[in-house]
JSON list of C-alpha atoms in Angstrom, two decimals:
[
{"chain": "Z", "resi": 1, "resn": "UNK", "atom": "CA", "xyz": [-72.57, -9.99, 51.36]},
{"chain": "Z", "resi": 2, "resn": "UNK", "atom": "CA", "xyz": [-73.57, -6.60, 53.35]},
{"chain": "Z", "resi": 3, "resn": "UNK", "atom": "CA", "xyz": [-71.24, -3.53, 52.45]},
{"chain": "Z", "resi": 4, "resn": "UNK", "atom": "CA", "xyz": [-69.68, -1.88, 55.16]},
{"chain": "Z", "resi": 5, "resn": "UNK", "atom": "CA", "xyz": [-72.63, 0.20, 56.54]},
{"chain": "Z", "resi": 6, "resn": "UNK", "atom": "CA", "xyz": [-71.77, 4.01, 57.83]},
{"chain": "Z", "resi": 7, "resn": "UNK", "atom": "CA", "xyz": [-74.16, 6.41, 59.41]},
{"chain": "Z", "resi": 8, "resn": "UNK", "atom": "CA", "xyz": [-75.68, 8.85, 59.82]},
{"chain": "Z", "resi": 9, "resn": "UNK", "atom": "CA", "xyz": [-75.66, 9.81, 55.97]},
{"chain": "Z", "resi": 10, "resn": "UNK", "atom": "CA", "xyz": [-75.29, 13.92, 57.07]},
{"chain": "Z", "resi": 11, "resn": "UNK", "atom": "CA", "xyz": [-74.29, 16.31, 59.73]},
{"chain": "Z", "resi": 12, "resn": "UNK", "atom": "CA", "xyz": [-74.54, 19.57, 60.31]},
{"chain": "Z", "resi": 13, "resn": "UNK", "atom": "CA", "xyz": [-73.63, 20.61, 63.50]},
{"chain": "Z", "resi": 14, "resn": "UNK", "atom": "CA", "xyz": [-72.08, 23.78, 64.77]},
{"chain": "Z", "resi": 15, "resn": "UNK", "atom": "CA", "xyz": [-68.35, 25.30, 65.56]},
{"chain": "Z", "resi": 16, "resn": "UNK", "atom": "CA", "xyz": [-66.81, 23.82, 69.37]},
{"chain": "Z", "resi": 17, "resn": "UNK", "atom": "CA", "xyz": [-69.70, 21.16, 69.30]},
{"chain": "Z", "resi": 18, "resn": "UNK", "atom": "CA", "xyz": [-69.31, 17.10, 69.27]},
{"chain": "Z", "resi": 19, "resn": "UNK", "atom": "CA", "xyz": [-70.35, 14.56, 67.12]},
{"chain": "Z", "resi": 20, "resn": "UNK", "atom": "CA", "xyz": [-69.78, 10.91, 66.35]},
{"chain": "Z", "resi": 21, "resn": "UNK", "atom": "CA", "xyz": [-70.19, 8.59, 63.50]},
{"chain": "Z", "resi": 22, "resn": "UNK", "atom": "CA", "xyz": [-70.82, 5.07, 63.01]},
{"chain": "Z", "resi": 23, "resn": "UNK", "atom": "CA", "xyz": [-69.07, 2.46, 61.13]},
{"chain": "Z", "resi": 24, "resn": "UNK", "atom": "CA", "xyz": [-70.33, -1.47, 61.14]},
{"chain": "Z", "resi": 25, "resn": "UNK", "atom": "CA", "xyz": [-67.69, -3.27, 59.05]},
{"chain": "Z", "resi": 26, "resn": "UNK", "atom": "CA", "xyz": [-68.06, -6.64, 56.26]},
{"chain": "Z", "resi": 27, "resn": "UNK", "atom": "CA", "xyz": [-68.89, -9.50, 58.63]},
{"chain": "Z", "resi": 28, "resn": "UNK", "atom": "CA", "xyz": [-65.31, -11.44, 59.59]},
{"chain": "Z", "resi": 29, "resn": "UNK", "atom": "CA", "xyz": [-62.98, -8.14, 57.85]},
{"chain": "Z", "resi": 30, "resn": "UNK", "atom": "CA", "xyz": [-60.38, -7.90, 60.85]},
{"chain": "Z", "resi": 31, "resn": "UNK", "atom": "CA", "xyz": [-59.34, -4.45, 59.11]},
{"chain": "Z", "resi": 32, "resn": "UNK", "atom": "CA", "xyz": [-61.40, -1.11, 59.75]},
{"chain": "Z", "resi": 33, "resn": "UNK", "atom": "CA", "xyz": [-60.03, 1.78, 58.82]},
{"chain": "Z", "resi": 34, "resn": "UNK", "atom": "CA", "xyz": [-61.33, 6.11, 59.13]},
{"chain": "Z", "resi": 35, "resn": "UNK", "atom": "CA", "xyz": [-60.49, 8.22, 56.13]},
{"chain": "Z", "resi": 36, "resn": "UNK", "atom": "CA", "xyz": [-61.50, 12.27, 55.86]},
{"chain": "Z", "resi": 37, "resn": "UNK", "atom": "CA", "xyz": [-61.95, 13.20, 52.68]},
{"chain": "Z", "resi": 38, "resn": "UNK", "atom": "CA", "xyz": [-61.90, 17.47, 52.65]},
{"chain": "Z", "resi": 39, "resn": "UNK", "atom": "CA", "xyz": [-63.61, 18.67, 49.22]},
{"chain": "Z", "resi": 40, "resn": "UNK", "atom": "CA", "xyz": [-61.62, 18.56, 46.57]},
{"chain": "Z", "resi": 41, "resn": "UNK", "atom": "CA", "xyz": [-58.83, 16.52, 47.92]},
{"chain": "Z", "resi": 42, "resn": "UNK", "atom": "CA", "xyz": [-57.81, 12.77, 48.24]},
{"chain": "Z", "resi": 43, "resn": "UNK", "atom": "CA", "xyz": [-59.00, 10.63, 51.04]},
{"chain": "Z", "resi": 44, "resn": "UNK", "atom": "CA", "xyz": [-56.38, 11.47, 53.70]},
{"chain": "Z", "resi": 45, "resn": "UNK", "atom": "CA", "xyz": [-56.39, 7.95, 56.48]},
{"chain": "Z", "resi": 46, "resn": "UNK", "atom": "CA", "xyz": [-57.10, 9.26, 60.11]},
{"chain": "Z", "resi": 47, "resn": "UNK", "atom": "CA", "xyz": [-56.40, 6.03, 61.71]},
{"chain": "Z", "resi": 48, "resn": "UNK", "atom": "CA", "xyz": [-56.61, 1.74, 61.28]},
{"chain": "Z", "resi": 49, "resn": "UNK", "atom": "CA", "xyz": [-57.59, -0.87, 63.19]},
{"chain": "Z", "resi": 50, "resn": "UNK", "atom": "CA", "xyz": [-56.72, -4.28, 63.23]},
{"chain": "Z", "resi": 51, "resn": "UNK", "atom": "CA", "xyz": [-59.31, -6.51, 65.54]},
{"chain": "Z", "resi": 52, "resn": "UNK", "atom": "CA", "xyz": [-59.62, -4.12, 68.70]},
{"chain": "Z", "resi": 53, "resn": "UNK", "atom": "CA", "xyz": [-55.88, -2.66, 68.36]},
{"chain": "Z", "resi": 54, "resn": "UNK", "atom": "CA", "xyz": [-54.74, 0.77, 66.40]},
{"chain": "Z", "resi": 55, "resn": "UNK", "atom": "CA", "xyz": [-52.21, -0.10, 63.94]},
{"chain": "Z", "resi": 56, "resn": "UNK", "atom": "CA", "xyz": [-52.06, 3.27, 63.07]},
{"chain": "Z", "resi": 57, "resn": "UNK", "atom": "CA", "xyz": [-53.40, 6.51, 64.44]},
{"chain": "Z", "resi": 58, "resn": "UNK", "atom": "CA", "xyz": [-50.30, 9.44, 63.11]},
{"chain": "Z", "resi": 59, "resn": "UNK", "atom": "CA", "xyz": [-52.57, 11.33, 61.43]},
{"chain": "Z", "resi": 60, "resn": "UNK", "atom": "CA", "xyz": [-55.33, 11.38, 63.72]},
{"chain": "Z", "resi": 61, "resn": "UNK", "atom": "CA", "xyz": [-55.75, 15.45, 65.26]},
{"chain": "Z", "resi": 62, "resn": "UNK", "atom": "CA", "xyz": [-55.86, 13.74, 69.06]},
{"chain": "Z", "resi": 63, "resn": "UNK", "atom": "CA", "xyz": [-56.85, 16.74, 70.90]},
{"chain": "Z", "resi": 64, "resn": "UNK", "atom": "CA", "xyz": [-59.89, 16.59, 68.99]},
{"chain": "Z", "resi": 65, "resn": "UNK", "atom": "CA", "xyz": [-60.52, 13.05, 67.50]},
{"chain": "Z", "resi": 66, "resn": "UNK", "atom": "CA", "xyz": [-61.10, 9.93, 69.07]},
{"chain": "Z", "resi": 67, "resn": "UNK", "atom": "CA", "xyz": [-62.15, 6.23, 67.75]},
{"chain": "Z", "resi": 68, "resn": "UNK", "atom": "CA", "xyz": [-62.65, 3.11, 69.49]},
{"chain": "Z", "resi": 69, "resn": "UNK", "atom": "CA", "xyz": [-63.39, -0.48, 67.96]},
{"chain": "Z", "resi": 70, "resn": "UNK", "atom": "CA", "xyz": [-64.51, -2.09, 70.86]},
{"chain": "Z", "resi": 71, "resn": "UNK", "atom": "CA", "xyz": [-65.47, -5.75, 70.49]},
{"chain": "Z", "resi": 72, "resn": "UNK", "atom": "CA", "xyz": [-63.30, -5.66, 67.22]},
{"chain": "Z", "resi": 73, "resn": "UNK", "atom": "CA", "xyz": [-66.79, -5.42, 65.38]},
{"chain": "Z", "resi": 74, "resn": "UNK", "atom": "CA", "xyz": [-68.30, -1.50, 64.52]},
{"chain": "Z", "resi": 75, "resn": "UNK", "atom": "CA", "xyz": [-66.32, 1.68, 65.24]},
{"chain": "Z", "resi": 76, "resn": "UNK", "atom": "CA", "xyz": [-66.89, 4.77, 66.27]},
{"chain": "Z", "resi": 77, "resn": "UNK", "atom": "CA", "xyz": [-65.20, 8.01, 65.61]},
{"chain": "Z", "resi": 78, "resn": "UNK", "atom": "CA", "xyz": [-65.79, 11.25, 67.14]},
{"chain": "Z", "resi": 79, "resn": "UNK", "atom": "CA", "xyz": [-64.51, 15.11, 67.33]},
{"chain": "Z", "resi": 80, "resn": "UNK", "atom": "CA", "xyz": [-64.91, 17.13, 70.80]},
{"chain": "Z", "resi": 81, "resn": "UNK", "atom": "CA", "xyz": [-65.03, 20.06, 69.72]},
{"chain": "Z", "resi": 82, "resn": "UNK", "atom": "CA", "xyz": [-65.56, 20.61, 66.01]},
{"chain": "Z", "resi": 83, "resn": "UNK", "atom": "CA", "xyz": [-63.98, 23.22, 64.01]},
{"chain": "Z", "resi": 84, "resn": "UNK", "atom": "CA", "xyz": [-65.12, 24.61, 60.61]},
{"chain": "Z", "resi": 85, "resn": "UNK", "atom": "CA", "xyz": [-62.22, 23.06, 58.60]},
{"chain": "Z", "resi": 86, "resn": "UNK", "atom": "CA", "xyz": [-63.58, 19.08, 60.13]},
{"chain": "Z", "resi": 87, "resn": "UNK", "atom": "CA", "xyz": [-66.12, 19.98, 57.48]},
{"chain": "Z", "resi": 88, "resn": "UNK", "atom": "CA", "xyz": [-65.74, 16.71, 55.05]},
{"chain": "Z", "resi": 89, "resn": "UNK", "atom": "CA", "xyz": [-66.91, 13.74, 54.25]},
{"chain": "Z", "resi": 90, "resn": "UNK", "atom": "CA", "xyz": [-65.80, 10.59, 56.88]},
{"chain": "Z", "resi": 91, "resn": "UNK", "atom": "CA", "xyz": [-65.07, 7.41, 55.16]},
{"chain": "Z", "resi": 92, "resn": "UNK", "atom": "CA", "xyz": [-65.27, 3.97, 56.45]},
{"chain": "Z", "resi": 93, "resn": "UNK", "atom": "CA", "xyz": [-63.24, 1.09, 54.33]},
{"chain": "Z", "resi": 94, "resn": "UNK", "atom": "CA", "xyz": [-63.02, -2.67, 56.12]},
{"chain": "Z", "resi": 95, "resn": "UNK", "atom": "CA", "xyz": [-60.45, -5.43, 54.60]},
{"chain": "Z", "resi": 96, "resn": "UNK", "atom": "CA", "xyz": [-59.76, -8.97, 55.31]},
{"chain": "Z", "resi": 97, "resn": "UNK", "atom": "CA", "xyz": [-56.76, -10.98, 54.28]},
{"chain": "Z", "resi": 98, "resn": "UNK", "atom": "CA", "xyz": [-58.46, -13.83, 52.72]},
{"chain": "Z", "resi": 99, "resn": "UNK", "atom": "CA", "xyz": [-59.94, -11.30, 50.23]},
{"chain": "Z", "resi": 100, "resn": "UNK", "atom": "CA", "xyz": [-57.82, -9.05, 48.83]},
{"chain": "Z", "resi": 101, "resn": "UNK", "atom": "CA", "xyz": [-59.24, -5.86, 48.66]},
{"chain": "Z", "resi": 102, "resn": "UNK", "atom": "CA", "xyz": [-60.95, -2.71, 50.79]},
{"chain": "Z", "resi": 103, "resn": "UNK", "atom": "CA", "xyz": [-64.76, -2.10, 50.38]},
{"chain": "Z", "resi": 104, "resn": "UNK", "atom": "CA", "xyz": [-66.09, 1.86, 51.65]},
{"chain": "Z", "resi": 105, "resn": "UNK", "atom": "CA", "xyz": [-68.92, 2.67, 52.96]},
{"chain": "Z", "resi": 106, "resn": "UNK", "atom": "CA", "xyz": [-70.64, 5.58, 51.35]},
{"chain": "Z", "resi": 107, "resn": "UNK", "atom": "CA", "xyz": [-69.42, 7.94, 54.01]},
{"chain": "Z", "resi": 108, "resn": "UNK", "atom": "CA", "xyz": [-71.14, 10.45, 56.38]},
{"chain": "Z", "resi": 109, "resn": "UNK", "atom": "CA", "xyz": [-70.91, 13.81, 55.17]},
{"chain": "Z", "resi": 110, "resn": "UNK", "atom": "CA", "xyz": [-70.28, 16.52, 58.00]},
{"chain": "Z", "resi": 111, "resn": "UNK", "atom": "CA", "xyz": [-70.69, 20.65, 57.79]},
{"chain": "Z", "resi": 112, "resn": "UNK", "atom": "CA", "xyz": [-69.54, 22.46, 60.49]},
{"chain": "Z", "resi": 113, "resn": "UNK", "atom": "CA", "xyz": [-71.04, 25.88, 60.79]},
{"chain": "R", "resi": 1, "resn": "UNK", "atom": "CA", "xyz": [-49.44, 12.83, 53.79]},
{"chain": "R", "resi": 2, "resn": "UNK", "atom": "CA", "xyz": [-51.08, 11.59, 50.45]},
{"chain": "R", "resi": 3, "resn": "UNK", "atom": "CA", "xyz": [-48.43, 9.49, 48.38]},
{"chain": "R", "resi": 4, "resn": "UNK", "atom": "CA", "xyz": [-49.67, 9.84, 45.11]},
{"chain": "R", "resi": 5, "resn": "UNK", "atom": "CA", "xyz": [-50.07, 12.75, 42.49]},
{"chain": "R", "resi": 6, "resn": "UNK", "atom": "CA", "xyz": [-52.62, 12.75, 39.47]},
{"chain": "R", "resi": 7, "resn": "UNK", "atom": "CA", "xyz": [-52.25, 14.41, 36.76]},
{"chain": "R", "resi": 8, "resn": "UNK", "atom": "CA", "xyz": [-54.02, 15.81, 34.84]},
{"chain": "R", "resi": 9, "resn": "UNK", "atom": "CA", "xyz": [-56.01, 17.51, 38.03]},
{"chain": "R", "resi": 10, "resn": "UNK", "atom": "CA", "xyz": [-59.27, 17.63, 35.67]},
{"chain": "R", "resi": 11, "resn": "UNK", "atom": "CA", "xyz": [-60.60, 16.12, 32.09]},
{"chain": "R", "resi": 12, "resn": "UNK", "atom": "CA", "xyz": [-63.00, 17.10, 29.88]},
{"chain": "R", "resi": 13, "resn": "UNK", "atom": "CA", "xyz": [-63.43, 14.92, 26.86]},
{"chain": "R", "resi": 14, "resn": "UNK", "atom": "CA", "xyz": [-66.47, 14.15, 24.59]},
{"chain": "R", "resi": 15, "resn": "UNK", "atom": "CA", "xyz": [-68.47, 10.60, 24.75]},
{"chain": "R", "resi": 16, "resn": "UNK", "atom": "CA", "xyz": [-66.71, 8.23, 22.59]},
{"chain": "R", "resi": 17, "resn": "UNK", "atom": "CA", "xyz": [-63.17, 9.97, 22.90]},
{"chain": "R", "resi": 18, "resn": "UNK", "atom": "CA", "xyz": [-60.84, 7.78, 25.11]},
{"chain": "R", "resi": 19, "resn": "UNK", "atom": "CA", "xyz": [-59.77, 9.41, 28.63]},
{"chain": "R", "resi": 20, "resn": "UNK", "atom": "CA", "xyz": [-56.40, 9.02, 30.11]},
{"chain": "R", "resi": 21, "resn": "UNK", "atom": "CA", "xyz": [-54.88, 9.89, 33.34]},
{"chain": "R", "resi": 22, "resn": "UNK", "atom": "CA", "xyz": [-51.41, 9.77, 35.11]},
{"chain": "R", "resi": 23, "resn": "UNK", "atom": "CA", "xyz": [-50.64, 8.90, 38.72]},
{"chain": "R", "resi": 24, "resn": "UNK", "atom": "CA", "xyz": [-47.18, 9.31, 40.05]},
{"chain": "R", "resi": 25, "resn": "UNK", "atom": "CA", "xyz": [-45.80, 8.39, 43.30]},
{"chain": "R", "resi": 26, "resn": "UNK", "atom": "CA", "xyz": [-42.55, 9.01, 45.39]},
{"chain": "R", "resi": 27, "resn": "UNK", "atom": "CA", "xyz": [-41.84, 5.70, 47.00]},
{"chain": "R", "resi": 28, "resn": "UNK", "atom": "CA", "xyz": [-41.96, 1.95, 46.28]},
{"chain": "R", "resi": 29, "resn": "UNK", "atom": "CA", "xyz": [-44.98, 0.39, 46.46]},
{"chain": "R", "resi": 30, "resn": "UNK", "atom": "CA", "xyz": [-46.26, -3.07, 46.51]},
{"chain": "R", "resi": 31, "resn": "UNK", "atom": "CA", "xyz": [-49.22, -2.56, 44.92]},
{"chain": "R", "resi": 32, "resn": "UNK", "atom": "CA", "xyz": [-51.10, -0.05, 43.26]},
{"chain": "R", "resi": 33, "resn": "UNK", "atom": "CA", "xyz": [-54.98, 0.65, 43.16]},
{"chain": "R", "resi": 34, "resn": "UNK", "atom": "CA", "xyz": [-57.05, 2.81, 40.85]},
{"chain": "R", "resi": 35, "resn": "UNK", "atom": "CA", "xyz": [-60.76, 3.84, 42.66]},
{"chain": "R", "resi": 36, "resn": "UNK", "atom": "CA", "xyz": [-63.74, 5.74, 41.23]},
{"chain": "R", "resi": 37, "resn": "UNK", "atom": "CA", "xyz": [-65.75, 8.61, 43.36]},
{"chain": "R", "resi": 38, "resn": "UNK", "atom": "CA", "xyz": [-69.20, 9.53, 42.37]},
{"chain": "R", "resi": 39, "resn": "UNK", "atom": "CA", "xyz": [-69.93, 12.96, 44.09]},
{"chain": "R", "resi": 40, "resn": "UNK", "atom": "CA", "xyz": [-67.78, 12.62, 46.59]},
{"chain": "R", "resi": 41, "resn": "UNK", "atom": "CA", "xyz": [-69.54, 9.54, 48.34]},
{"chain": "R", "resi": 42, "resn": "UNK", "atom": "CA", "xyz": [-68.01, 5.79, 48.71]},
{"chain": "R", "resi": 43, "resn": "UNK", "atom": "CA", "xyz": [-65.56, 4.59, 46.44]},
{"chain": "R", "resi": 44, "resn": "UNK", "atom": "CA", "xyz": [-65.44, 2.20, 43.93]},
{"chain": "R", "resi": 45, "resn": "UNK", "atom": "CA", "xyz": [-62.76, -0.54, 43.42]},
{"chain": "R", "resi": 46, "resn": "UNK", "atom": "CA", "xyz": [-61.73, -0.62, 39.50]},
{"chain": "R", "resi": 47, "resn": "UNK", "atom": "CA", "xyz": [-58.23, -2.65, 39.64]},
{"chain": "R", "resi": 48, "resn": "UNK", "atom": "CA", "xyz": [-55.25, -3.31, 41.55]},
{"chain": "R", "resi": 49, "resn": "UNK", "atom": "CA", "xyz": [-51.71, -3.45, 39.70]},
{"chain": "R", "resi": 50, "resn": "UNK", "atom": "CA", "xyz": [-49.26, -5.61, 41.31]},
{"chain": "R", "resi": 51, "resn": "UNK", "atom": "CA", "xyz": [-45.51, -4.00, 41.76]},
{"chain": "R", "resi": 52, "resn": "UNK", "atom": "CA", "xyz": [-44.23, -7.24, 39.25]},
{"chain": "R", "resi": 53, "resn": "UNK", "atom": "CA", "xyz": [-47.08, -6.13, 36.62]},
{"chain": "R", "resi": 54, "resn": "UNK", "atom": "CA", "xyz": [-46.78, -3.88, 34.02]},
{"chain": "R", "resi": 55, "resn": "UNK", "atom": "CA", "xyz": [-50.53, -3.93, 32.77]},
{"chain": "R", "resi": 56, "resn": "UNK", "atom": "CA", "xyz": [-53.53, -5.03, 33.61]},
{"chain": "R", "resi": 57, "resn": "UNK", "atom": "CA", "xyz": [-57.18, -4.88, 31.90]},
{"chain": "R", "resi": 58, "resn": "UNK", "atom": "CA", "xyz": [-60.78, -4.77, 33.31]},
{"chain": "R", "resi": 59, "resn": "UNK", "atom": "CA", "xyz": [-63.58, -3.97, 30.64]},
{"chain": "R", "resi": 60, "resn": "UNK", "atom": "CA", "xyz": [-62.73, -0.64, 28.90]},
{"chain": "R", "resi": 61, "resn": "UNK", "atom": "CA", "xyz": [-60.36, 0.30, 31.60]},
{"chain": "R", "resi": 62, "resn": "UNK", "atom": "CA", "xyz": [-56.07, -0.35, 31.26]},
{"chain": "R", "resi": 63, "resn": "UNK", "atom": "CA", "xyz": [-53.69, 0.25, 34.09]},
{"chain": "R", "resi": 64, "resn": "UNK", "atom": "CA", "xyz": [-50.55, 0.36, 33.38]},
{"chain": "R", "resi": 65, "resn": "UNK", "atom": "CA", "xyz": [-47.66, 0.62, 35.85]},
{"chain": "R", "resi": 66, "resn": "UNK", "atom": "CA", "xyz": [-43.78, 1.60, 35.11]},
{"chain": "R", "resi": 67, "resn": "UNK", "atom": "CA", "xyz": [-42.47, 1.42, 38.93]},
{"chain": "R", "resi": 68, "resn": "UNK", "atom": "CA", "xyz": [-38.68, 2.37, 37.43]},
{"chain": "R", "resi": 69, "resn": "UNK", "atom": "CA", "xyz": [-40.62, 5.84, 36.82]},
{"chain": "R", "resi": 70, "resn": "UNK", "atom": "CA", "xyz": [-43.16, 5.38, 39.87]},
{"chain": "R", "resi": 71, "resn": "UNK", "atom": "CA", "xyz": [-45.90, 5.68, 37.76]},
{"chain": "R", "resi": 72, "resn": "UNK", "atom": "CA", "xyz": [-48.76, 4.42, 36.89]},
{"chain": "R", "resi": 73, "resn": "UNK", "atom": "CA", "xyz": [-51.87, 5.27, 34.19]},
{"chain": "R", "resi": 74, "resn": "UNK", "atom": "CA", "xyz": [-55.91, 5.00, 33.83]},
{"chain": "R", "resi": 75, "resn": "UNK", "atom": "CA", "xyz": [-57.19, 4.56, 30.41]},
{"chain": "R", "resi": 76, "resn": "UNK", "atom": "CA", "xyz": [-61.08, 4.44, 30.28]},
{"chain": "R", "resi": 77, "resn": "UNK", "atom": "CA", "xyz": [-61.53, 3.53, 26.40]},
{"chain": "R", "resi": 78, "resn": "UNK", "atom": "CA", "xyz": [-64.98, 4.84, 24.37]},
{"chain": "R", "resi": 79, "resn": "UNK", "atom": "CA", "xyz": [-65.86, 6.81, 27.24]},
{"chain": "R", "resi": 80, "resn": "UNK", "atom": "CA", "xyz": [-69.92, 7.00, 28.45]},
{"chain": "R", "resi": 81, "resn": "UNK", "atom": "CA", "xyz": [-71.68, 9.91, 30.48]},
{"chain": "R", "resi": 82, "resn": "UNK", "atom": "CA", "xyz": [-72.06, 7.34, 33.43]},
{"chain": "R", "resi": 83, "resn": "UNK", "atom": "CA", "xyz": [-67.82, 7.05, 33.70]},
{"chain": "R", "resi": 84, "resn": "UNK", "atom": "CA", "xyz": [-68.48, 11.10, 35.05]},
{"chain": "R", "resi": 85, "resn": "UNK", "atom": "CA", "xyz": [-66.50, 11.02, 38.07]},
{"chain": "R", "resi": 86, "resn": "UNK", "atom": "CA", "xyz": [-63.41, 11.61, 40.05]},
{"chain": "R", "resi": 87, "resn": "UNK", "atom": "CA", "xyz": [-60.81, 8.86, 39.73]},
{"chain": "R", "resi": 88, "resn": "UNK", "atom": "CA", "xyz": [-57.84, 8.18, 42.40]},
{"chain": "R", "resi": 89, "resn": "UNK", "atom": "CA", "xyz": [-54.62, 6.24, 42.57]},
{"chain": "R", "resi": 90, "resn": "UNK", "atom": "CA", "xyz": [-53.92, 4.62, 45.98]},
{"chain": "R", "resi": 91, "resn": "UNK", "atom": "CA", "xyz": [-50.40, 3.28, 46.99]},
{"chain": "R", "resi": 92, "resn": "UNK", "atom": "CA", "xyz": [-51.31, 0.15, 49.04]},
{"chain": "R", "resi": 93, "resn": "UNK", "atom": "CA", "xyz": [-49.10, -0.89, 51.89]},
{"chain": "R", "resi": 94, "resn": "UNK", "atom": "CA", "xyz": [-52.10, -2.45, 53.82]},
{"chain": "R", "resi": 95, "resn": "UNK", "atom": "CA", "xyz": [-53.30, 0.57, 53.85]},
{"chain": "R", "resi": 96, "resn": "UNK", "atom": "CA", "xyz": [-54.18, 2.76, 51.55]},
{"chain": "R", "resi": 97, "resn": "UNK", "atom": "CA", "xyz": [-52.41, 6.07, 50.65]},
{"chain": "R", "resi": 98, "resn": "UNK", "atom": "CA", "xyz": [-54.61, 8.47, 48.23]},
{"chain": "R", "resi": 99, "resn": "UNK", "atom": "CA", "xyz": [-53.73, 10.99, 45.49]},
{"chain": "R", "resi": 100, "resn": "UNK", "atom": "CA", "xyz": [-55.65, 14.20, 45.37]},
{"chain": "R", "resi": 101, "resn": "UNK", "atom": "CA", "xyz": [-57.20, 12.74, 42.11]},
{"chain": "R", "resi": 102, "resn": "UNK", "atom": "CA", "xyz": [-58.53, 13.16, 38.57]},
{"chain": "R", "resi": 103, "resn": "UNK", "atom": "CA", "xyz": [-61.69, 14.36, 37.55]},
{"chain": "R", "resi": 104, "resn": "UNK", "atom": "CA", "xyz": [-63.44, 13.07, 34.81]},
{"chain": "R", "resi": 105, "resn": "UNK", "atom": "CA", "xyz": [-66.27, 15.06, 33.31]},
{"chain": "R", "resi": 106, "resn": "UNK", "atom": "CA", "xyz": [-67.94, 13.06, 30.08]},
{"chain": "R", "resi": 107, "resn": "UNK", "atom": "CA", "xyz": [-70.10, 15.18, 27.83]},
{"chain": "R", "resi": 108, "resn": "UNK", "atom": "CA", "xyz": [-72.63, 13.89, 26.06]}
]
């Protein structure tokens, strides 16, 4: 089984500019959810997924952030306009019912200059 | 908000020597996970801990969980340079809540 697949790997991108990452999910995992993980600090959830719907989006900045699941297949999450303290790793985790359990991607690591 | 707290915030112990963390949290759960992060990249599942278990085994690693205390613990037994890492508790409620985390340095 393919892990849940994240890119690009880095980013390093300057202050007020936009970027976006990718996230393709397990095959058949209904579940997608965005974590930011700021160096030195937990994984902190940004928003979940379920299918094509947000289950939960209450800590995602929304003046800034945006993600979209179209298709209920890969996601996309983006900031417009970046700010030095986005600078942290972006984590991708998919789950499915039938097997109990989240699987990450290894994340897309983002500077912001 | 991140739901859980570990403690202690960083571990240094010698190869051999056993390493054990703490995770508390401030509201019920129904189940617990413990994850391992290798330079901050993906993480790694190492056991979940049902709210009606009180401990559960996986190789040289023992959870334990005491939910009248909301609290749970990570023992990594005869520790190796390769278990170098950070180590998190996650409440899960479908979704996963993270502590800030324990990290684990293993010298040889």
């Amino acid at each position: 089984e393919a892990g849940v697949a994240q890119s690009p790997r880095y980013k390093i991108i300057e202050k007020r500019q936009s970027v976006a990452f990718w996230c393709n999910p397990i095959s058949g995992h209904a579940t997608l959810y965005w974590y930011q993980q700021i160096l030195g600090q937990g994984p902190k959830l940004l928003i979940q997924f379920q299918n094509n719907g947000v289950v939960d989006d209450s800590q995602l900045p929304k003046d800034r952030f945006s993600a979209e699941r179209l298709k209920g297949v890969d996601s996309t999450l983006k900031i417009q306009p970046a700010k030095l303290e986005d600078s942290a790793v972006y984590l991708c985790a998919s789950s499915s019912p039938r097997f109990y359990g989240y699987t990450f991607g290894s994340g897309t690591r983002l500077t912001v200059v | 908000s991140q739901q859980g707290e570990e403690d202690p915030q960083a571990l240094s112990i010698q190869e051999g020597e056993n390493a054990t963390m703490n995770c508390s949290y401030k509201t019920s759960i129904n189940n617990l996970q413990w994850y391992r992060q290798n330079s901050g990249r993906g993480l790694v599942h190492l056991i979940l801990i049902r709210s009606n278990e009180r401990e559960k085994h996986s190789g040289r690693l023992r959870v334990t969980l005491d939910t009248s205390k909301k609290s749970s613990s990570l023992l990594i037994t005869a520790s190796r340079a390769a278990d170098t890492a950070s180590y998190f508790c996650a409440k899960d409620d479908y979704k996963l809540s993270f502590g800030a985390g324990t990290t684990v340095t293993v010298r040889a």
